CSV table of C-alpha atoms and ligand atoms in Angstrom, one decimal:
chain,number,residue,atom,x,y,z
Q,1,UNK,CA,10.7,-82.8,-27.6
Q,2,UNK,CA,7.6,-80.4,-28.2
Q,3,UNK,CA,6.7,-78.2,-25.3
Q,4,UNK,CA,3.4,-75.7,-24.9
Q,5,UNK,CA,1.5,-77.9,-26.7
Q,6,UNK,CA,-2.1,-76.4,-26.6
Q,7,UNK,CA,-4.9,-79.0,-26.8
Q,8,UNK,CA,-8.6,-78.0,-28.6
Q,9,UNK,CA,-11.0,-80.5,-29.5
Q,10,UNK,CA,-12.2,-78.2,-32.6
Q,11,UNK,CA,-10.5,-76.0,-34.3
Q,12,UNK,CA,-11.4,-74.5,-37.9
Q,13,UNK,CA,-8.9,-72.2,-39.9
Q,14,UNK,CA,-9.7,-69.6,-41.7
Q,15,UNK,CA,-12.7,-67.3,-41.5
Q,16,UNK,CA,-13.7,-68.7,-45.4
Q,17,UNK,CA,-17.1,-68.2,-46.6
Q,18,UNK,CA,-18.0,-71.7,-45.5
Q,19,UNK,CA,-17.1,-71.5,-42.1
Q,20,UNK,CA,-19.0,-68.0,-42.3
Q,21,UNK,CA,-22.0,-70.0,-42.8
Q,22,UNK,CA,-21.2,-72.6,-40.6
Q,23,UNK,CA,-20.7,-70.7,-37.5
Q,24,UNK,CA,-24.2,-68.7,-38.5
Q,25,UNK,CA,-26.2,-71.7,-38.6
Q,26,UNK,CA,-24.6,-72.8,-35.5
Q,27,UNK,CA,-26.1,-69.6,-33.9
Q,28,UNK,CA,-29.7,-69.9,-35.0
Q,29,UNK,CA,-29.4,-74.0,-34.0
Q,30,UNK,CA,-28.1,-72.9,-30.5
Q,31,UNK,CA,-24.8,-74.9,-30.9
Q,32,UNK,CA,-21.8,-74.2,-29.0
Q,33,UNK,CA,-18.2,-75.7,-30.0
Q,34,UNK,CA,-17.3,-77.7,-26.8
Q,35,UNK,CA,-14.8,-75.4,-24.2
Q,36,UNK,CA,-11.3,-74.5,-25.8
Q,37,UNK,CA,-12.1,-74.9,-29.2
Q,38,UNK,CA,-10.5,-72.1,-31.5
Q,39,UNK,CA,-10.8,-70.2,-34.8
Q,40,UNK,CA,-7.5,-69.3,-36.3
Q,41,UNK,CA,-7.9,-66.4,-38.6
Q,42,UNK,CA,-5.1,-63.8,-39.7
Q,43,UNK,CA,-7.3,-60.7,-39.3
Q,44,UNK,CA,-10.2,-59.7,-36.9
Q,45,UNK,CA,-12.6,-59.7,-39.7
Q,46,UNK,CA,-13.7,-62.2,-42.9
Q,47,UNK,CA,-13.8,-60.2,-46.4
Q,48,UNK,CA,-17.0,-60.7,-48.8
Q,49,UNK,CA,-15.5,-61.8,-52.0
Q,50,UNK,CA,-18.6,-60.5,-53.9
Q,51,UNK,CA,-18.4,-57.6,-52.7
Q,52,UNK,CA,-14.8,-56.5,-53.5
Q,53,UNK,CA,-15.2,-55.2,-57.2
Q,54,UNK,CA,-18.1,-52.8,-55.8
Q,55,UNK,CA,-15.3,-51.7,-53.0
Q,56,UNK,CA,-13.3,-50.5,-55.8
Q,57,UNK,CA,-15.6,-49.3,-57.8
Q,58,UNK,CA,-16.4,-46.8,-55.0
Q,59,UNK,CA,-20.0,-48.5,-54.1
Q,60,UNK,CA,-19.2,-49.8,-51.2
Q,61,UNK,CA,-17.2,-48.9,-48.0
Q,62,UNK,CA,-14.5,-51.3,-46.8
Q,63,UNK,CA,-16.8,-51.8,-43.8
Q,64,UNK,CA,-19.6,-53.2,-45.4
Q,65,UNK,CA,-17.6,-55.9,-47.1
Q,66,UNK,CA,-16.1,-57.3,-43.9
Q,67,UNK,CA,-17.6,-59.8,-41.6
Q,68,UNK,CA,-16.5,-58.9,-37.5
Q,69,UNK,CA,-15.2,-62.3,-36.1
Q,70,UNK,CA,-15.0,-61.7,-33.0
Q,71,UNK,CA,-18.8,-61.4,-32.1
Q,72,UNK,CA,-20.0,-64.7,-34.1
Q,73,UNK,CA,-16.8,-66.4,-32.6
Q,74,UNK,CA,-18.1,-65.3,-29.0
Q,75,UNK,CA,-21.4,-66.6,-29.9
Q,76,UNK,CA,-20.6,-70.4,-30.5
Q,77,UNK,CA,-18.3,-70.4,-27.7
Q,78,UNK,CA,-14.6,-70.3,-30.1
Q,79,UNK,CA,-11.6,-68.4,-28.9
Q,80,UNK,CA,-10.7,-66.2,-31.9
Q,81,UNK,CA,-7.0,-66.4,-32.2
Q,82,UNK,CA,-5.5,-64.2,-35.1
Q,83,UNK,CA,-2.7,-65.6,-36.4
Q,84,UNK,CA,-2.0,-68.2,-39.3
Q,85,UNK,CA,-1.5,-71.7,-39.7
Q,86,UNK,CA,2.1,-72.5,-41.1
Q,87,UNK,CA,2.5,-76.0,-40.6
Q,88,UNK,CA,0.2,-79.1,-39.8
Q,89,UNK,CA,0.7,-82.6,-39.3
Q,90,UNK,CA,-2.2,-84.5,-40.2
Q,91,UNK,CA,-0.9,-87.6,-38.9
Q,92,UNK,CA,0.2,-86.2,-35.3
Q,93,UNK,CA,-3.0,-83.8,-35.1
Q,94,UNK,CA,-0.3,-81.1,-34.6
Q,95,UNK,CA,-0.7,-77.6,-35.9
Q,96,UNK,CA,1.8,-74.9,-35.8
Q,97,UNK,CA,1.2,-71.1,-36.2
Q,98,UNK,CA,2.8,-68.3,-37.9
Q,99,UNK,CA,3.4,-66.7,-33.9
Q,100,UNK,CA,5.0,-69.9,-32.8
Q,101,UNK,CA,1.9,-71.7,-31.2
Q,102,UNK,CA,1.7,-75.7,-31.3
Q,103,UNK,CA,-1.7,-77.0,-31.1
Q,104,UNK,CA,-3.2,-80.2,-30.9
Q,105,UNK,CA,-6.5,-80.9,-32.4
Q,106,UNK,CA,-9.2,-83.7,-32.3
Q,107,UNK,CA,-11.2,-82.2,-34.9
Q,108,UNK,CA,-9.9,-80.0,-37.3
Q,109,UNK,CA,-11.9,-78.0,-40.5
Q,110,UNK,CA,-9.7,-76.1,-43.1
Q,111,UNK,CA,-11.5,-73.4,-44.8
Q,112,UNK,CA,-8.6,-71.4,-45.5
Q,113,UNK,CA,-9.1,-70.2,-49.4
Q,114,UNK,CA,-6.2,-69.8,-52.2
Q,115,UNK,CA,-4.4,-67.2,-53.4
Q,116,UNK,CA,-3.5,-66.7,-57.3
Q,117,UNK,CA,-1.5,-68.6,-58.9
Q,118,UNK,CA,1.7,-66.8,-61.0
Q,119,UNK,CA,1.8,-69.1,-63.9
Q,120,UNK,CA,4.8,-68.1,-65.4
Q,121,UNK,CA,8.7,-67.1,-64.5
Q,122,UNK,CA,9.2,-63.9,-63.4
Q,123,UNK,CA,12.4,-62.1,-62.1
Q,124,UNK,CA,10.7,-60.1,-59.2
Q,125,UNK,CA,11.2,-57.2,-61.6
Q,126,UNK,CA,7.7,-56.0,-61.3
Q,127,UNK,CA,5.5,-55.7,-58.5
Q,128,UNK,CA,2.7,-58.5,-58.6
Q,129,UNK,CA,-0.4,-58.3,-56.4
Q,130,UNK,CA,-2.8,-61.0,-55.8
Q,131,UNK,CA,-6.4,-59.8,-55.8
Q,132,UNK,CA,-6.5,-62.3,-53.0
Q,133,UNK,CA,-5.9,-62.4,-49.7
Q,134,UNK,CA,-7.8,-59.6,-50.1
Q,135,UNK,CA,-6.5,-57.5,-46.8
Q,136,UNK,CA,-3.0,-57.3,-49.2
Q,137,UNK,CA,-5.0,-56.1,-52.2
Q,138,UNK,CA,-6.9,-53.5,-50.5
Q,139,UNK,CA,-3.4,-52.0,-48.8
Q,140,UNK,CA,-2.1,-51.5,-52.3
Q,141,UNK,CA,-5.1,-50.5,-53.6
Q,142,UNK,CA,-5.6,-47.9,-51.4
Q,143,UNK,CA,-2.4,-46.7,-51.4
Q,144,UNK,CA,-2.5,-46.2,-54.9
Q,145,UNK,CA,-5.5,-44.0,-54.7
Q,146,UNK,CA,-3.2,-40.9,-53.4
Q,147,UNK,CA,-0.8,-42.0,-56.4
Q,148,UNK,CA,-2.3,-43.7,-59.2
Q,149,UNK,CA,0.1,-46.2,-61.7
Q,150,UNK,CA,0.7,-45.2,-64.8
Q,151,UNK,CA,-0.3,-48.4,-66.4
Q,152,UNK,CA,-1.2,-51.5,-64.5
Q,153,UNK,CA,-1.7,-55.4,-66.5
Q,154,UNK,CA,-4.5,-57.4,-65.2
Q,155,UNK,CA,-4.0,-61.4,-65.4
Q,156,UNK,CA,-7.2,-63.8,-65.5
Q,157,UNK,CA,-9.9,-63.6,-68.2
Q,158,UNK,CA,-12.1,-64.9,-65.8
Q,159,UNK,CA,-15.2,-63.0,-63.5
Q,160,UNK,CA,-12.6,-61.8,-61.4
Q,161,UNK,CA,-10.4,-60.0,-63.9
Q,162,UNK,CA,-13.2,-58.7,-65.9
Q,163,UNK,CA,-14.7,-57.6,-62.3
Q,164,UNK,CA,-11.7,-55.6,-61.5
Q,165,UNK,CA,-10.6,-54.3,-64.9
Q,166,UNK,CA,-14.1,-52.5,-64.7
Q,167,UNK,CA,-14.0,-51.1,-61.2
Q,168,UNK,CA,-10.4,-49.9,-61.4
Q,169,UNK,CA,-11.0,-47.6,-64.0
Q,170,UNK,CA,-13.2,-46.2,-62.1
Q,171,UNK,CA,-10.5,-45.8,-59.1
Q,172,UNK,CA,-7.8,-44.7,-61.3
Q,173,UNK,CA,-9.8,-42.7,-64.6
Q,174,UNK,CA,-6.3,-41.6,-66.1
Q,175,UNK,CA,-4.0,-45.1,-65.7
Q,176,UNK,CA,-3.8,-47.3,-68.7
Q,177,UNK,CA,-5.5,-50.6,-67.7
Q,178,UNK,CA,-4.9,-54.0,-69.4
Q,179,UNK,CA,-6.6,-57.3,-69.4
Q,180,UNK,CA,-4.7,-60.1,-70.4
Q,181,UNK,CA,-6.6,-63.9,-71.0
Q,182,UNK,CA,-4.4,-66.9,-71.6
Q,183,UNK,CA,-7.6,-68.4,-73.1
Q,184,UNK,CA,-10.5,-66.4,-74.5
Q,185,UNK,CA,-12.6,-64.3,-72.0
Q,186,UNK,CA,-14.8,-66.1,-69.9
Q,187,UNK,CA,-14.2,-69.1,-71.3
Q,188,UNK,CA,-16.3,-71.4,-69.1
Q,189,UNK,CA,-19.7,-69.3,-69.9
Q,190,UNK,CA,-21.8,-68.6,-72.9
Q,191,UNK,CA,-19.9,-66.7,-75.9
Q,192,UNK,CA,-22.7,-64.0,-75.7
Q,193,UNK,CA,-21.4,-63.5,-71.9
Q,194,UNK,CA,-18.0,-63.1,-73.5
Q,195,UNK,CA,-19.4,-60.3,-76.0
Q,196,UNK,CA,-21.5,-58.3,-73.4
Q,197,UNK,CA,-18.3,-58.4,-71.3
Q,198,UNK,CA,-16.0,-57.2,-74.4
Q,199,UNK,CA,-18.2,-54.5,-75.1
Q,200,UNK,CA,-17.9,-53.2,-71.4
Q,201,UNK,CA,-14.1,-53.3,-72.0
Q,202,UNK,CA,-14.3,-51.5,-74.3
Q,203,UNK,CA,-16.7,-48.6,-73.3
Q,204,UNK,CA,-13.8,-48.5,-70.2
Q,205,UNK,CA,-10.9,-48.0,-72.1
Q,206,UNK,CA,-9.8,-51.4,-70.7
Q,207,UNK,CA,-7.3,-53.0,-73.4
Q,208,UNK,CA,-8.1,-56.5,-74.0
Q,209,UNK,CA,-6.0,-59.2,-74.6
Q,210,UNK,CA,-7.5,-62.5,-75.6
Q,211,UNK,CA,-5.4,-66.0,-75.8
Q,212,UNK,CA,-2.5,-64.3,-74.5
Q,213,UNK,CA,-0.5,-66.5,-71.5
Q,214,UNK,CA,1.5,-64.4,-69.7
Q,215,UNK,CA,5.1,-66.9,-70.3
Q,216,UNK,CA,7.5,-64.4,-68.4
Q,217,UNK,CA,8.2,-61.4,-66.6
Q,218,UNK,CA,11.6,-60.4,-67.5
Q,219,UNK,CA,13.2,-56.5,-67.1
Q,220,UNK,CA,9.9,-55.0,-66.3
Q,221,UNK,CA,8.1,-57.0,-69.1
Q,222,UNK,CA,5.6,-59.2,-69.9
Q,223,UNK,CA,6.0,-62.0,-72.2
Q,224,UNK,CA,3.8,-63.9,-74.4
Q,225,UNK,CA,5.7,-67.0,-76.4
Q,226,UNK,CA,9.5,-64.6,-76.1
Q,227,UNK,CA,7.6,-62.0,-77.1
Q,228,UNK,CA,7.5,-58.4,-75.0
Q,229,UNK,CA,4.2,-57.1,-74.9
Q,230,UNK,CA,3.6,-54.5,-72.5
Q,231,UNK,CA,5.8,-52.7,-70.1
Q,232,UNK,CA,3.3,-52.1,-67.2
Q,233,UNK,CA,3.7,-50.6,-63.4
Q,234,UNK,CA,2.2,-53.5,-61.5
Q,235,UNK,CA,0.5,-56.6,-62.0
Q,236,UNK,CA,-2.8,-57.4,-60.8
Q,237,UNK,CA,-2.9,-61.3,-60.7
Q,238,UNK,CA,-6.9,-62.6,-60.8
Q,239,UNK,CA,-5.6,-66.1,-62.3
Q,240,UNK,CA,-7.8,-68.5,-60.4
Q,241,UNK,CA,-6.4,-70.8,-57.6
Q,242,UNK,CA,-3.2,-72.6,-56.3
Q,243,UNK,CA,-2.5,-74.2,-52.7
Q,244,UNK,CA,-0.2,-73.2,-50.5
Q,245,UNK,CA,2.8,-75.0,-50.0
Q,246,UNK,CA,2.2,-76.3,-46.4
Q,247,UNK,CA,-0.9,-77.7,-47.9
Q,248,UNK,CA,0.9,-80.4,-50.3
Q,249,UNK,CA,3.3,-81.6,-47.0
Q,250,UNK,CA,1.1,-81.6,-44.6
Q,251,UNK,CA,0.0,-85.6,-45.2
Q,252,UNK,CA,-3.6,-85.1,-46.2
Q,253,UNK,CA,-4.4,-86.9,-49.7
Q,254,UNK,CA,-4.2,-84.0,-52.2
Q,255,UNK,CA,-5.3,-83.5,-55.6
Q,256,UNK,CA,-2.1,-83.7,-58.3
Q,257,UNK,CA,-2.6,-79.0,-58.0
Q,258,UNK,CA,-2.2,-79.7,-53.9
Q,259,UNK,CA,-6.0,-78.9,-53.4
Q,260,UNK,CA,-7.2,-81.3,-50.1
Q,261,UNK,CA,-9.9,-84.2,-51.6
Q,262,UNK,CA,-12.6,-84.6,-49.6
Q,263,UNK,CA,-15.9,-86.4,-49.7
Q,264,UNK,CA,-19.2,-85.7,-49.7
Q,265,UNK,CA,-19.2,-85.5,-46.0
Q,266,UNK,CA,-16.5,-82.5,-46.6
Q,267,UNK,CA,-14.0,-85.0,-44.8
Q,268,UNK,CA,-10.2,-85.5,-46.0
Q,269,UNK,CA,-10.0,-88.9,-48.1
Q,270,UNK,CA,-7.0,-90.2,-45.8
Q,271,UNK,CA,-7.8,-87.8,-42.5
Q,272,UNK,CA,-11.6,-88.4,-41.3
Q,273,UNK,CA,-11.2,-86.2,-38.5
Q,274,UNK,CA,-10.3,-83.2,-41.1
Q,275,UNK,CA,-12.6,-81.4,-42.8
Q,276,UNK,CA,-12.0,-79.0,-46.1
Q,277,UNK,CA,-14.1,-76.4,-47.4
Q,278,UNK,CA,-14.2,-74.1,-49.8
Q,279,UNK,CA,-11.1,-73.5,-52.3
Q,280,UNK,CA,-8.5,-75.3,-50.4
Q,281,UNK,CA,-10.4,-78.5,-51.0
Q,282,UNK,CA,-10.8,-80.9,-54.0
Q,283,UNK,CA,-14.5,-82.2,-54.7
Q,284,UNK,CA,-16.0,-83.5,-57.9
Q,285,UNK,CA,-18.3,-81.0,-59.6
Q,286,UNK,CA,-17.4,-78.6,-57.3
Q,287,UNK,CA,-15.6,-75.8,-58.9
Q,288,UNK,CA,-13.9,-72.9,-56.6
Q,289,UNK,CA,-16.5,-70.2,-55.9
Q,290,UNK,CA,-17.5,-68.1,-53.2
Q,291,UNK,CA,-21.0,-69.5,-54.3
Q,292,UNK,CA,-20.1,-73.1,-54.0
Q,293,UNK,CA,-18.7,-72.5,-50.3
Q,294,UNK,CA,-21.2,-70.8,-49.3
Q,295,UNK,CA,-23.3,-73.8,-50.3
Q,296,UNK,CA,-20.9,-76.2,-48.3
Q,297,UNK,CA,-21.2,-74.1,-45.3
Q,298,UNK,CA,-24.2,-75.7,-43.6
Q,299,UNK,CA,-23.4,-79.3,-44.4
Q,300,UNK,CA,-20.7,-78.5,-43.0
Q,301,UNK,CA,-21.6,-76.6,-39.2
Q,302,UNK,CA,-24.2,-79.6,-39.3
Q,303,UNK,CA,-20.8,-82.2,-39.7
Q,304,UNK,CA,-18.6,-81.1,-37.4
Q,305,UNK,CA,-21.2,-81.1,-34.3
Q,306,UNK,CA,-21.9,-84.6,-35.6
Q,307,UNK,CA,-18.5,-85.3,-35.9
Q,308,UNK,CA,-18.0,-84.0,-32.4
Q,309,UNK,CA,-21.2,-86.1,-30.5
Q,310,UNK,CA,-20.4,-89.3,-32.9
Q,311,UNK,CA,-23.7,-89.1,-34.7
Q,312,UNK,CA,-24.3,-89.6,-38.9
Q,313,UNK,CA,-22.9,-86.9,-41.2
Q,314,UNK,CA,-25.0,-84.8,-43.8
Q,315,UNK,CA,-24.1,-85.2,-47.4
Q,316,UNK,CA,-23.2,-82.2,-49.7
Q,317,UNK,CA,-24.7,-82.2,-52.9
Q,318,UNK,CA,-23.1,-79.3,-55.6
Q,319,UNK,CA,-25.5,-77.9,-57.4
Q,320,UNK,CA,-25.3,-78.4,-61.1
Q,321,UNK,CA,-24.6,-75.2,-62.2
Q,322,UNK,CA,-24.9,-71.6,-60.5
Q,323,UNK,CA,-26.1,-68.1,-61.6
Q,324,UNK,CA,-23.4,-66.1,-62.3
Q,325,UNK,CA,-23.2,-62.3,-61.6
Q,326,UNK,CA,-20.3,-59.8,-62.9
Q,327,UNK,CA,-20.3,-56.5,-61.6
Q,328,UNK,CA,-20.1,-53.8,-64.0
Q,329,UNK,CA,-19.0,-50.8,-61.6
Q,330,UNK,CA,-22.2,-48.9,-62.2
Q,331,UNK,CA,-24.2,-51.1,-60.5
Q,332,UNK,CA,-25.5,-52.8,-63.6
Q,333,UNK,CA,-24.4,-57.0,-63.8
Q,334,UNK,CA,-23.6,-59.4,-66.5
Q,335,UNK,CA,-25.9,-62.9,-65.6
Q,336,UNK,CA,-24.7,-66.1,-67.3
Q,337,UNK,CA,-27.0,-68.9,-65.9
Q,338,UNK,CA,-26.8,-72.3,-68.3
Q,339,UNK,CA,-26.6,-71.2,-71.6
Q,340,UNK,CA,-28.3,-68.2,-70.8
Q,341,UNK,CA,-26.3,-64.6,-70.7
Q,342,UNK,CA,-27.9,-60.9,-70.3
Q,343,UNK,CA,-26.9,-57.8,-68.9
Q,344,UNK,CA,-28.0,-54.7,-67.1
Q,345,UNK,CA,-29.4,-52.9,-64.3
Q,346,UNK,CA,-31.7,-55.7,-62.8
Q,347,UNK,CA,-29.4,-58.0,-62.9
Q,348,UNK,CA,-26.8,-55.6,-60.9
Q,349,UNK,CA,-30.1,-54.8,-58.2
Q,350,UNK,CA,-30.0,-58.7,-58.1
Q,351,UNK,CA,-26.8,-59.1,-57.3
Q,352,UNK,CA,-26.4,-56.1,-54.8
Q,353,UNK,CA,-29.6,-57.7,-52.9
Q,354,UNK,CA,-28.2,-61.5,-52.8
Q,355,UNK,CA,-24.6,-59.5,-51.8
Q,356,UNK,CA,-26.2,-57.6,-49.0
Q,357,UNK,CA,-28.6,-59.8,-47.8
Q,358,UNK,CA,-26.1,-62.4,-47.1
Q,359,UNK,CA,-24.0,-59.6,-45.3
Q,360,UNK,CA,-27.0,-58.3,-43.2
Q,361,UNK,CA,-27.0,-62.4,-42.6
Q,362,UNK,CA,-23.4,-62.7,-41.4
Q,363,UNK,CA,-23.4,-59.9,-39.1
S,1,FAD,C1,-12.1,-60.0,-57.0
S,1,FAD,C2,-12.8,-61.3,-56.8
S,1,FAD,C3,-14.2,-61.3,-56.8
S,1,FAD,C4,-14.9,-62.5,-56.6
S,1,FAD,N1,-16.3,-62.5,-56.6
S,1,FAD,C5,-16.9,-63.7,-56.5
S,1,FAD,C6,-18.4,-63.7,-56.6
S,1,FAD,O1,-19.0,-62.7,-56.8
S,1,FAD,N2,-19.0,-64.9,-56.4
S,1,FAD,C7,-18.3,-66.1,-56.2
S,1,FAD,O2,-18.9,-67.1,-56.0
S,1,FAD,N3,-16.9,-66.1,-56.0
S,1,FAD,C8,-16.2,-64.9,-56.2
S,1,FAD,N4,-14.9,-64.9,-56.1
S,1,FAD,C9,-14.2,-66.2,-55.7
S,1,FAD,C10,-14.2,-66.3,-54.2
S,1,FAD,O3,-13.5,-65.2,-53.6
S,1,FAD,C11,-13.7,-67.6,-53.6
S,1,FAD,O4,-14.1,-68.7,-54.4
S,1,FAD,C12,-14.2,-67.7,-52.2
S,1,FAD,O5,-13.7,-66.6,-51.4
S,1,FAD,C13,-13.7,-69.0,-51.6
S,1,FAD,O6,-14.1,-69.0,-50.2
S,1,FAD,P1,-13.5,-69.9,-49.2
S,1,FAD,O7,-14.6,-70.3,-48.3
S,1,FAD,O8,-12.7,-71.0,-49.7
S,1,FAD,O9,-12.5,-69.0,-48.3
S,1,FAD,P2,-12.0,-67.5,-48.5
S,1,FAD,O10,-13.2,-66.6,-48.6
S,1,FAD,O11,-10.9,-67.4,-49.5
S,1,FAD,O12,-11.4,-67.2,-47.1
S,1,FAD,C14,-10.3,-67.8,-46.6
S,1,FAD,C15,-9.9,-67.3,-45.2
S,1,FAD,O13,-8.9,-68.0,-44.6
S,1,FAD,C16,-7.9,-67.1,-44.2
S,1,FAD,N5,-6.6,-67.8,-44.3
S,1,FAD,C17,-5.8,-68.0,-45.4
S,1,FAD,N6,-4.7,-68.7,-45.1
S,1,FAD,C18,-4.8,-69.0,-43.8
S,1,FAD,C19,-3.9,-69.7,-42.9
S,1,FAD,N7,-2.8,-70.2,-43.3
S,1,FAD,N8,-4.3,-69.8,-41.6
S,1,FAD,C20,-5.4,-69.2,-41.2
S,1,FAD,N9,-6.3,-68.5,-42.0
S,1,FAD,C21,-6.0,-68.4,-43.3
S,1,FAD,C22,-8.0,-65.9,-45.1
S,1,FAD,O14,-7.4,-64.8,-44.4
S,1,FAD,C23,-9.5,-65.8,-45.2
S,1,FAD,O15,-10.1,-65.1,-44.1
S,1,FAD,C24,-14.2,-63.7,-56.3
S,1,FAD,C25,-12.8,-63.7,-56.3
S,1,FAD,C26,-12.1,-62.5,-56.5
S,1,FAD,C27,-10.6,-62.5,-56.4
């Protein structure tokens, strides 16, 4: 029999760019979560994901990249707790935490990302970091600084890897840096986007390696199709998405990757009660992007209070396509938008003002 079972009529995990947003509009609506509702976050703080390659790049301190949690928690009236959600139950409305808390919720909203994915076998012979959760990535990161690798493999062709290929030559001038793309890079933007980017590859000494799936990690090496192809220090994994594993058993009606499906509402298909945000959920249309979640986040705030005082939910509508902005380490930017793709320094001045601005809104 279950004992210490703490009851909260709302409680959102994960401090995610949508519940950012969220708890933001709930200040300037004057909202407050009703008494004993909780947000369950590992860390005191929320990380800005479009910020991160500019933290490594040396642009940025860590400081301005994190969201404080405990202020904007205080604000809407939700006890911060800082730990992490290991188990839930959508059927009981039982969640348990990594420190051994059991709570019961009435409403619950899951906005608690995905980390990389490691798309291949691997015999734990090399060290492999996720760029996210980012707290992880910055430890190593910075612990490299006082002794850089001698060679480090980046996975992902996507904005991410390109992103951090960039910025870590400038952390680590003298380490031997390679990007590896199981397709071609940047596959889902225009091909000039891909050229601009392979140009700024190249000018970094980054090695680039194009249609190249990562099959294995075997003795210290990686493998394309039983081939060895390099020999590197540490792998930096920027390979998209994948759910965690309490996700896929946790009852909620999941997409066939473990991703939650929602509607337009942001509600779970089979749960109502539970909403999902962000990259952990499933949505037509609506790829995983800090730029997408962002977009959910005040659909969302507005759901839950109308979820909470039984009045009509707010529809999300993803926009058809988003600007995209890659940062260059120099403060210059790639821009794809549509079939459109340039480069330079107005483009990075963009970015830093839409990056900024939105942390100057958050805090
Ligand atoms: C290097 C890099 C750069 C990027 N740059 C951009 C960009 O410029 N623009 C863009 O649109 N996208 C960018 N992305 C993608 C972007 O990071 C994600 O799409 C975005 O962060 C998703 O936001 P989210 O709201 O789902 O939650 P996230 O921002 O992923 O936050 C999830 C939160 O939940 C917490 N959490 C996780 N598990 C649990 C748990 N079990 N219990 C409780 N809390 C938990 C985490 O600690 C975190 O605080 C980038 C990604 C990377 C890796």
């Amino acid at each position: 029999m279950q004992t210490n079972i703490r009851n909260a009529p709302l409680v959102l995990v994960g401090a995610g760019h949508a519940h950012l947003v969220s708890l933001r509009h709930w200040v300037t609506q004057g909202y407050r979560a009703p008494a004993g509702s909780l947000m369950i976050n590992p860390e005191p703080q929320a990380w800005y994901s479009g910020m991160m390659p500019g933290l490594i790049a040396g642009r940025f301190q860590s400081e301005q990249c994190q969201v404080p949690l405990a202020g904007l928690c205080a604000a809407v009236g939700l006890e911060l707790v800082c730990s992490k959600l290991s188990e839930l139950n959508a059927d009981t409305g039982l969640l348990e935490l990594a420190d051994g808390q059991t709570i019961e919720f009435e409403t619950l909203s899951l906005n608690s990302g995905a980390a990389a994915p490691t798309p291949f076998e691997h015999d734990q012979s090399l060290q492999l970091l996720g760029a996210k959760p980012f707290p992880g990535f910055i430890h190593q990161w910075q612990s490299w600084l006082s002794s850089p690798p001698r060679q480090l493999a980046i996975l992902g062709g996507g904005a991410a890897g390109f992103e951090l290929a960039v910025a870590l030559r400038i952390s680590f001038p003298d380490t031997l840096l390679d990007l590896f793309s199981s397709r071609t890079l940047l596959s889902g933007h225009p091909p000039r986007l891909a050229r601009l980017a392979r140009a700024r590859l190249k000018h970094a000494q980054v090695t680039l390696h194009e249609n190249q799936p990562i099959d294995s990690i075997t003795d210290g090496q990686l493998y394309v199709q039983s081939s060895a192809v390099l020999q590197p220090q540490a792998v930096i994994l920027a390979t998209g998405t994948a759910a965690p594993a309490w996700q896929r058993r946790c009852g909620l009606d999941c997409d066939a990757d473990g991703f939650i499906r929602i509607n337009p509402q942001l509600q779970s298909l089979s749960h109502p009660s539970i909403f999902a945000s962000g990259d952990c959920a499933s949505l037509p249309d609506t790829p995983h992007s800090g730029v997408y979640a962002v977009r959910q986040g005040g659909v969302l705030g507005d759901n839950l209070m109308a979820q909470i005082k039984g009045t009509a939910l707010k529809t999300y509508q993803p926009q058809p396509s988003a600007l995209a902005l890659l940062a260059c380490a120099d403060g210059s930017a790639l821009l794809s938008y549509g079939s459109l793709a340039t480069e330079g320094r107005l483009a990075g001045k963009l970015k830093d003002w839409l990056d900024l601005r939105f942390m100057r809104q958050m805090t």
